[in-house]
Tab-separated table of C-alpha atoms in Angstrom:
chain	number	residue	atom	x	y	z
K	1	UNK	CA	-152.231	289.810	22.624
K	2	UNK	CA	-151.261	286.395	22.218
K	3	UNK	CA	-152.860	284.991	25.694
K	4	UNK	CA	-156.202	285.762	24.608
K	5	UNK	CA	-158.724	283.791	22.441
K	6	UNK	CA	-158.466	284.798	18.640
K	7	UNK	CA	-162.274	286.371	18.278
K	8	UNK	CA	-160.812	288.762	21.596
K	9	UNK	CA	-157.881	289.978	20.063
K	10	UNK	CA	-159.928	290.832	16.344
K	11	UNK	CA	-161.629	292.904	18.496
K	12	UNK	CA	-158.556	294.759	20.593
K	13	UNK	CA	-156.952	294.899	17.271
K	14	UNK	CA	-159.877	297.118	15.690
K	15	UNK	CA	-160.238	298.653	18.810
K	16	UNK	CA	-156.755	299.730	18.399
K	17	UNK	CA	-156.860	301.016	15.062
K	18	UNK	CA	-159.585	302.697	15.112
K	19	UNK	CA	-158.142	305.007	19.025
K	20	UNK	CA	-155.006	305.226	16.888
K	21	UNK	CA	-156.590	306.353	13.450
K	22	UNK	CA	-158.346	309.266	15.419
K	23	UNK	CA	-154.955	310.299	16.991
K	24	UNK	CA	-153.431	310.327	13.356
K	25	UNK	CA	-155.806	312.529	12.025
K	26	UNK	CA	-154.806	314.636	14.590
K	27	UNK	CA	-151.137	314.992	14.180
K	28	UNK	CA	-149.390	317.812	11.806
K	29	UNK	CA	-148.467	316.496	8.798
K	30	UNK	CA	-144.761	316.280	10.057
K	31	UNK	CA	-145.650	313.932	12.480
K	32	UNK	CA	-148.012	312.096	10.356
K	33	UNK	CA	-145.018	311.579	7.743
K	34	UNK	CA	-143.165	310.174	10.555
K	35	UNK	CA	-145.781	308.076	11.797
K	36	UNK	CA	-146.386	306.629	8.858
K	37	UNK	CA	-142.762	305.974	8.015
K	38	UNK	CA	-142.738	303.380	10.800
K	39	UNK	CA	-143.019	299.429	10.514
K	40	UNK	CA	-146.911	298.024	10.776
K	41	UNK	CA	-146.812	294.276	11.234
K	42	UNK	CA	-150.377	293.864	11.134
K	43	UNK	CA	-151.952	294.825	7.380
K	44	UNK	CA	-155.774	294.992	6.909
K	45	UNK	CA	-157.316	292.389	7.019
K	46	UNK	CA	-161.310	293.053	7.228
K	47	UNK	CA	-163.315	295.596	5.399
K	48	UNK	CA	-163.822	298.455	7.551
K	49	UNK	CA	-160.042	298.591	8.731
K	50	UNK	CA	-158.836	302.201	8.887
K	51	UNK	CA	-155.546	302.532	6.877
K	52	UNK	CA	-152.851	305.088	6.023
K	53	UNK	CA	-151.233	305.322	2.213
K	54	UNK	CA	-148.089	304.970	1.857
K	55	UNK	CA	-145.198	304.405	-0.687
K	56	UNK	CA	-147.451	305.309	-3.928
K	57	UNK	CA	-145.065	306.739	-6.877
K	58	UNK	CA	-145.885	308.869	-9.700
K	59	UNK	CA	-149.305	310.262	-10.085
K	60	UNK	CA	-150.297	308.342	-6.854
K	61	UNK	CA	-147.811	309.763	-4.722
K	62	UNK	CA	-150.245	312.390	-4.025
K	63	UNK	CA	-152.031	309.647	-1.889
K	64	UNK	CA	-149.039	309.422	0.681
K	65	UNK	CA	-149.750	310.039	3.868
K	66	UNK	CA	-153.571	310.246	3.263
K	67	UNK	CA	-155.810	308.067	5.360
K	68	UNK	CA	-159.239	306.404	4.963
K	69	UNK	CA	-161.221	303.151	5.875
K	70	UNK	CA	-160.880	300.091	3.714
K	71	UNK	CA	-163.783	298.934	2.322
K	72	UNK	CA	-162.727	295.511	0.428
K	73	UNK	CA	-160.310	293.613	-1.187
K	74	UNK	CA	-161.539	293.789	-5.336
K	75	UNK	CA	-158.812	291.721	-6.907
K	76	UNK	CA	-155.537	293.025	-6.664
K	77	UNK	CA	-156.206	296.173	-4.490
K	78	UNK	CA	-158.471	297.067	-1.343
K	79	UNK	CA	-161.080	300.064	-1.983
K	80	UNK	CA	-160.002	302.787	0.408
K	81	UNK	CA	-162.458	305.523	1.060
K	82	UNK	CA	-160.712	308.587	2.092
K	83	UNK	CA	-162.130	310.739	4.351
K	84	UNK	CA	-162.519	313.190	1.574
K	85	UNK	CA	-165.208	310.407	-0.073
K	86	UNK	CA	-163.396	309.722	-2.970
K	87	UNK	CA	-162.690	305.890	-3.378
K	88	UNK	CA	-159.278	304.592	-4.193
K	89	UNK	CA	-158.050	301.328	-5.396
K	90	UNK	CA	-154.747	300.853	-3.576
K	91	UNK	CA	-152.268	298.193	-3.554
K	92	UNK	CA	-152.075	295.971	-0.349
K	93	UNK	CA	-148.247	297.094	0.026
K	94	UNK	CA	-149.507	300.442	0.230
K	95	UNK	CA	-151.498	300.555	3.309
K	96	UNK	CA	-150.696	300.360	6.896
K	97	UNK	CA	-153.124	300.402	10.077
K	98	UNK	CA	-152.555	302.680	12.481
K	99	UNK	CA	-153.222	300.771	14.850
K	100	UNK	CA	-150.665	298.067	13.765
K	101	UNK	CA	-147.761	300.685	13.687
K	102	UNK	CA	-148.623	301.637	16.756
K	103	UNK	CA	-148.396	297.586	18.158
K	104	UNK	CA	-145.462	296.976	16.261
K	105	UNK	CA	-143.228	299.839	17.954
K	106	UNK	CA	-144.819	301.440	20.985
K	107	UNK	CA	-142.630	300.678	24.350
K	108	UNK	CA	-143.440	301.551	27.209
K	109	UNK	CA	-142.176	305.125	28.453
K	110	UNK	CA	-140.666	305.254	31.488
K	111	UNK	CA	-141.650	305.884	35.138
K	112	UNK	CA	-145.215	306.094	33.643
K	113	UNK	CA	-146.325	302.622	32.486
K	114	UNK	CA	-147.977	303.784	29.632
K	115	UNK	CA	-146.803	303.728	26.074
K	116	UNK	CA	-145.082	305.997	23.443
K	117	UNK	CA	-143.440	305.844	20.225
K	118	UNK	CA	-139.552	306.905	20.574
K	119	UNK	CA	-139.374	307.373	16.585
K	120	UNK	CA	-135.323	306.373	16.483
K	121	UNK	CA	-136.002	303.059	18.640
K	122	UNK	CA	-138.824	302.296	17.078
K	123	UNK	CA	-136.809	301.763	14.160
K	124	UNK	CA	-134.253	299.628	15.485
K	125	UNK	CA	-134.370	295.872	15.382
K	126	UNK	CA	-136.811	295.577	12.599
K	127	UNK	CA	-134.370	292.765	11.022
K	128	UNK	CA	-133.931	288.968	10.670
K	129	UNK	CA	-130.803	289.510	11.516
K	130	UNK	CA	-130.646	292.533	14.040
K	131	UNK	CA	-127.318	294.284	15.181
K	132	UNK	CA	-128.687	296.218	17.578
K	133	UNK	CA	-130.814	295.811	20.805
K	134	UNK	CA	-132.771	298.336	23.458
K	135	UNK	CA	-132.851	297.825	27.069
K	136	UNK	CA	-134.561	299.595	29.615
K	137	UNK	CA	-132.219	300.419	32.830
K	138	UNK	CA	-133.148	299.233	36.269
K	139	UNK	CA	-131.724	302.211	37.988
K	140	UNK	CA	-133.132	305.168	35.516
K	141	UNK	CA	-135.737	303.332	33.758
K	142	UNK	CA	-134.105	304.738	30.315
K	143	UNK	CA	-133.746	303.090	27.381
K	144	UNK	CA	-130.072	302.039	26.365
K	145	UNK	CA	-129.406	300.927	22.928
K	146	UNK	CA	-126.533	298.268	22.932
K	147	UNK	CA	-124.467	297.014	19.684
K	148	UNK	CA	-124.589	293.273	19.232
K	149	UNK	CA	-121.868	293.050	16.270
């Protein structure tokens, strides 16, 4: 995304949140666990951002996993309307955009050219320092994950 003019990539990047919040809603709550467990690199950062709740504790636990559309940032928290209606103050470190999981760790699956999430790579390298590295091999176009330390 970086080639193209900031006001182009806003756009992709909202683009891309909103294909990927549609896909989310339609995964089994498994797979939405697992989704959500993943790195996001890109937090809202406009009202009208769809978002996913995670890492709540106690009585807002129950909001884990739940998704909704960020309506603005009031102080310390962005108003989240879940799809339910209800509107939720949450925490800033408590949202991720489904759309930014899904640029932070998709690769690209091969022989197809079009992108997945392999949820054990995806969680590799996610360090300042990482140990680990994935490459993809000429001859079988898999990925091979190679020790560094």
């Amino acid at each position: 995304l970086e080639k193209y003019p900031p006001e182009v990539r806003a756009i992709m990047e909202r683009l891309t949140d909103r294909g990927h919040a549609l896909t989310y809603e339609k995964l089994s709550p498994a797979a939405k666990l697992r989704y959500a467990a993943l790195h996001d690199c890109f937090k809202p950062h406009a009202p009208d951002t769809p978002v996913i709740i995670v890492g709540c504790e106690n009585d807002a636990a129950l909001l884990n996993g739940k998704s909704g559309v960020a309506t603005g940032f009031q102080g310390q928290c962005w108003a989240v309307r879940l799809h339910s209606g209800e509107l939720k103050g949450v925490e800033p470190i408590n949202l991720k955009t489904p759309g930014g999981i899904w640029m932070t760790n998709a690769i690209e699956s091969p022989g197809t050219g079009t992108q997945c999430i392999a949820t054990t790579l995806a969680r590799i390298n996610h360090s300042c320092v990482p140990n680990a590295r994935k490459l993809r091999s000429q001859s079988t176009g898999e990925w091979v994950l190679n020790a560094t330390r």
